[in-house]
Tab-separated table of N, CA and C in Angstrom:
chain	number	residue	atom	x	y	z
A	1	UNK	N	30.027	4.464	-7.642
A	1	UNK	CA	30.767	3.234	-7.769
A	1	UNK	C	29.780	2.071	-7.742
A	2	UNK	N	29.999	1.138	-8.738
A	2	UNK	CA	29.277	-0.028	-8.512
A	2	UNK	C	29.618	-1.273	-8.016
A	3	UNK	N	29.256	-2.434	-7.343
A	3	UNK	CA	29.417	-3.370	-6.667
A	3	UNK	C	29.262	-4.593	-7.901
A	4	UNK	N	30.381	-4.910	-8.102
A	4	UNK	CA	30.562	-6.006	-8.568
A	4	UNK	C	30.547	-7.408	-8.348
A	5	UNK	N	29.382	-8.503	-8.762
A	5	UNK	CA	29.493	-9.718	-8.169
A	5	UNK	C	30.902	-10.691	-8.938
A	6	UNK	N	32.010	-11.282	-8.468
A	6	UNK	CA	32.591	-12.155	-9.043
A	6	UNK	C	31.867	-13.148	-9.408
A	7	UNK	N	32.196	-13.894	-10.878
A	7	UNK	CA	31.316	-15.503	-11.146
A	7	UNK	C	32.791	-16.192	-10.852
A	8	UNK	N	32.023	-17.605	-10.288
A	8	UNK	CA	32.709	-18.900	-10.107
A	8	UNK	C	33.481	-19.593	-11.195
A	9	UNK	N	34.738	-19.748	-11.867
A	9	UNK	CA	35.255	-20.364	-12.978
A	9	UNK	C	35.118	-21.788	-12.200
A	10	UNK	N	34.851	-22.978	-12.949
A	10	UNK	CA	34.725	-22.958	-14.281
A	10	UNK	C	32.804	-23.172	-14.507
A	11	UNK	N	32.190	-22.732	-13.325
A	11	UNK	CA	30.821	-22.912	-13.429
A	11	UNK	C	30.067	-21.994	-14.278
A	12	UNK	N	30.862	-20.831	-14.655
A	12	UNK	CA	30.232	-19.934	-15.327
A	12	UNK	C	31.723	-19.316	-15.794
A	13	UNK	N	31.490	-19.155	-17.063
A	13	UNK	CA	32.798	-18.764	-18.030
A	13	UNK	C	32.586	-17.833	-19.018
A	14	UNK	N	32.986	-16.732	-19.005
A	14	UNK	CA	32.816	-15.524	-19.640
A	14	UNK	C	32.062	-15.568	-21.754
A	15	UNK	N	31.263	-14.748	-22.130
A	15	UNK	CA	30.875	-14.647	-22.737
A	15	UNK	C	31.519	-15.110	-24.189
A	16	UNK	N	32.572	-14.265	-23.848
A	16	UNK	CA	33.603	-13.811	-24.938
A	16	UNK	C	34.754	-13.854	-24.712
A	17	UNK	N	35.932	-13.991	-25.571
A	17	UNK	CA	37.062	-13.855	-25.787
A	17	UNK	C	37.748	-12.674	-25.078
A	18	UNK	N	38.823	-12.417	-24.389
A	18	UNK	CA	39.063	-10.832	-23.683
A	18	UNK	C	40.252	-10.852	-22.226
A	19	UNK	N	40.234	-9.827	-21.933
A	19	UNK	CA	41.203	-9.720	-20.724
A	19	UNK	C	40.061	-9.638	-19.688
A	20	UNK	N	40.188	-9.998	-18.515
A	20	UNK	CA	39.570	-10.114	-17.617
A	20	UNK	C	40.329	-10.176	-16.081
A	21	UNK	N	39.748	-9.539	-15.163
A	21	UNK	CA	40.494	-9.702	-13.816
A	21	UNK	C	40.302	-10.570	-13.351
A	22	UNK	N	40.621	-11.695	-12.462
A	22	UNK	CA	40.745	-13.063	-12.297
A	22	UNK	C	41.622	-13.071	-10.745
A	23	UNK	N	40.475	-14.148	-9.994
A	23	UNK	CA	41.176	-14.409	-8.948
A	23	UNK	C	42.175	-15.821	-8.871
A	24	UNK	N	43.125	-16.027	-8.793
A	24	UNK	CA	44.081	-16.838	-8.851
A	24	UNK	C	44.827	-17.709	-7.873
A	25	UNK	N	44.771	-18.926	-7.975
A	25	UNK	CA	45.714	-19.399	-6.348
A	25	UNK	C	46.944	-19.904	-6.535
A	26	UNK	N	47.649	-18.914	-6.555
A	26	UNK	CA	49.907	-19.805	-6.127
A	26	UNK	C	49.939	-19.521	-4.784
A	27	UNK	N	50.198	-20.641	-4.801
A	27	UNK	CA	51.655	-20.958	-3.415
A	27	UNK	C	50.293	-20.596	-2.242
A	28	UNK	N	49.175	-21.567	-2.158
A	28	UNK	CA	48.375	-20.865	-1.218
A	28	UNK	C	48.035	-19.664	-0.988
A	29	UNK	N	48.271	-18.569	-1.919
A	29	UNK	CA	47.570	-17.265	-1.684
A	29	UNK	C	47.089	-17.453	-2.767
A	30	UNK	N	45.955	-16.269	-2.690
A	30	UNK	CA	44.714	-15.541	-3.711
A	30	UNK	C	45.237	-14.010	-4.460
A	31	UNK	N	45.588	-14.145	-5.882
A	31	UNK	CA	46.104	-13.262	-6.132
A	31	UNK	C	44.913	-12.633	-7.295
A	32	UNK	N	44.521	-11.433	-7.508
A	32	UNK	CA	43.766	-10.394	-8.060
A	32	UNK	C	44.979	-10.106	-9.520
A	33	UNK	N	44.723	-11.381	-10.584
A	33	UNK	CA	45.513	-10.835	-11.861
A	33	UNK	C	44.731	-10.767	-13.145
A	34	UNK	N	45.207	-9.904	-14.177
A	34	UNK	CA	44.707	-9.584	-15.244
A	34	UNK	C	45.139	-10.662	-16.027
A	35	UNK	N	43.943	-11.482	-16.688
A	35	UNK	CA	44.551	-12.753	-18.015
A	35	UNK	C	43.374	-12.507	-19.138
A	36	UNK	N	44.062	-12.993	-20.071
A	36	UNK	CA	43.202	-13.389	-20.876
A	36	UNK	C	42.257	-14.574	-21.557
A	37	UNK	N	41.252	-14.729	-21.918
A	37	UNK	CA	40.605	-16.037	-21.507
A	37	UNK	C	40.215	-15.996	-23.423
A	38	UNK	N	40.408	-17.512	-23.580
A	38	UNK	CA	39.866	-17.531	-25.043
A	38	UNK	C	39.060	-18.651	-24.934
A	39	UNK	N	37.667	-18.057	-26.007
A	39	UNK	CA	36.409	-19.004	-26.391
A	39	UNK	C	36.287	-19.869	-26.794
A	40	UNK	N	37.597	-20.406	-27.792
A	40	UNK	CA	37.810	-21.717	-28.281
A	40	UNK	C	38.138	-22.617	-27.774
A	41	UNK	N	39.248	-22.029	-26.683
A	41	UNK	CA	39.707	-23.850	-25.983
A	41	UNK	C	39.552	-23.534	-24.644
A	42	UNK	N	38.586	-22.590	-24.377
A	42	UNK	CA	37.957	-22.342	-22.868
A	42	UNK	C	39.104	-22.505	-21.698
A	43	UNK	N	40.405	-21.965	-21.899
A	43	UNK	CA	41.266	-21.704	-21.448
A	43	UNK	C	41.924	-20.237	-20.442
A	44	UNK	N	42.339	-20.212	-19.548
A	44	UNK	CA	42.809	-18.648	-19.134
A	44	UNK	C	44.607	-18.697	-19.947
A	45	UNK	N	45.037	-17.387	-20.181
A	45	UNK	CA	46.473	-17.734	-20.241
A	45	UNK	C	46.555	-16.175	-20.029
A	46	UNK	N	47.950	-15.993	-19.342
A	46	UNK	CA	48.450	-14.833	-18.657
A	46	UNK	C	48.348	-13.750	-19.976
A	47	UNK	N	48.697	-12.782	-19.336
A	47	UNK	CA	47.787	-11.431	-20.083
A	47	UNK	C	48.979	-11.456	-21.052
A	48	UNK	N	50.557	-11.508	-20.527
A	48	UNK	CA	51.329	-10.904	-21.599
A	48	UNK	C	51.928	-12.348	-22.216
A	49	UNK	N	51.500	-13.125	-22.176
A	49	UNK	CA	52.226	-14.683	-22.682
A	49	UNK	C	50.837	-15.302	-23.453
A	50	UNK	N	50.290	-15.197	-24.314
A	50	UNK	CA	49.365	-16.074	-25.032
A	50	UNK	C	49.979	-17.367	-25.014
A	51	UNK	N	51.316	-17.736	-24.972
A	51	UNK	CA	51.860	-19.200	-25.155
A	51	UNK	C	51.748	-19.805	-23.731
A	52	UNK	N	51.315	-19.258	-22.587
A	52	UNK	CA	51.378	-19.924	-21.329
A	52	UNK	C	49.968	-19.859	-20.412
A	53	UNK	N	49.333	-20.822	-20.302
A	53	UNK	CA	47.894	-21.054	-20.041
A	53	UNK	C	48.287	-20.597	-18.307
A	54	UNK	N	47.380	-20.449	-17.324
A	54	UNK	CA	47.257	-20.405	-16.335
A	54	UNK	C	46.452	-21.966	-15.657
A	55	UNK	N	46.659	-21.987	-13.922
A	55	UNK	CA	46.039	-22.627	-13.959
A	55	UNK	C	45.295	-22.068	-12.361
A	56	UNK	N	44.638	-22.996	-11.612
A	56	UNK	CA	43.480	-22.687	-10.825
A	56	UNK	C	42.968	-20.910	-10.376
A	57	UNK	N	42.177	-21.014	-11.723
A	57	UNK	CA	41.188	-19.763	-11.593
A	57	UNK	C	40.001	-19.995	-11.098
A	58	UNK	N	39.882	-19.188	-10.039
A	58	UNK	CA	38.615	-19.187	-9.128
A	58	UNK	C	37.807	-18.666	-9.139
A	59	UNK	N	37.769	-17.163	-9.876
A	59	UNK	CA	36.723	-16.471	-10.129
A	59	UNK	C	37.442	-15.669	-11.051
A	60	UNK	N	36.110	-14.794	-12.048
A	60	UNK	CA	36.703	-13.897	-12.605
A	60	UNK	C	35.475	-12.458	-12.339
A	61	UNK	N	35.988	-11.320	-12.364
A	61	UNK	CA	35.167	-10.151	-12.961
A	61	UNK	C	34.024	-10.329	-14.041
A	62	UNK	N	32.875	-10.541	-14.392
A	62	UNK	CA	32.284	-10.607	-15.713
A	62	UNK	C	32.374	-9.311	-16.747
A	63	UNK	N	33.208	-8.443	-16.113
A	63	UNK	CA	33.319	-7.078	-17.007
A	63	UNK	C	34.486	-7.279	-17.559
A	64	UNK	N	34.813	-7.316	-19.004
A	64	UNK	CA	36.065	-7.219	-19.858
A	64	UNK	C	36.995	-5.911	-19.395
A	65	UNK	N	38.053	-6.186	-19.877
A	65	UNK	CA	39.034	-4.951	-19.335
A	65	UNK	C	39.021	-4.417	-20.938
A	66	UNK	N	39.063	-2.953	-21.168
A	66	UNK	CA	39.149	-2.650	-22.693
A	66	UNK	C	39.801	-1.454	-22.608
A	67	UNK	N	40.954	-1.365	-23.511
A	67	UNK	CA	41.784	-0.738	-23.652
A	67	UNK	C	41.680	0.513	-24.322
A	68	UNK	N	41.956	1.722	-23.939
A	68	UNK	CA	41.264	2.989	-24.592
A	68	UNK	C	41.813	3.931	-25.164
């Protein structure tokens, strides 16, 4: 198993276009969710809603999630 460092959004923002695990804050908790982040308007938006952006992302995984 390998040890994964989280990067800081928005100080460091993923490479590429993709799904990514993402730490998230509602309602004062920290929630561990899957979104997708796009390169063009340097945006997160929830994994199954492309029409609905997210908002305070705190960190993400730098490893893409890829579907197999």
């Amino acid at each position: 198993m390998k040890v994964v460092r989280w990067l800081t959004y928005p100080e460091c923002r993923p490479q590429e276009s993709g799904l990514y695990m993402v730490n998230r804050k509602l309602n004062n908790m920290y929630l561990t969710v899957l979104s997708y982040f796009d390169i063009v308007t340097s945006q997160w938006y929830d994994s199954n809603d492309r029409e609905s952006n997210i908002e305070w992302v705190s960190a993400f995984n730098p490893f893409k999630v890829r579907y197999v």
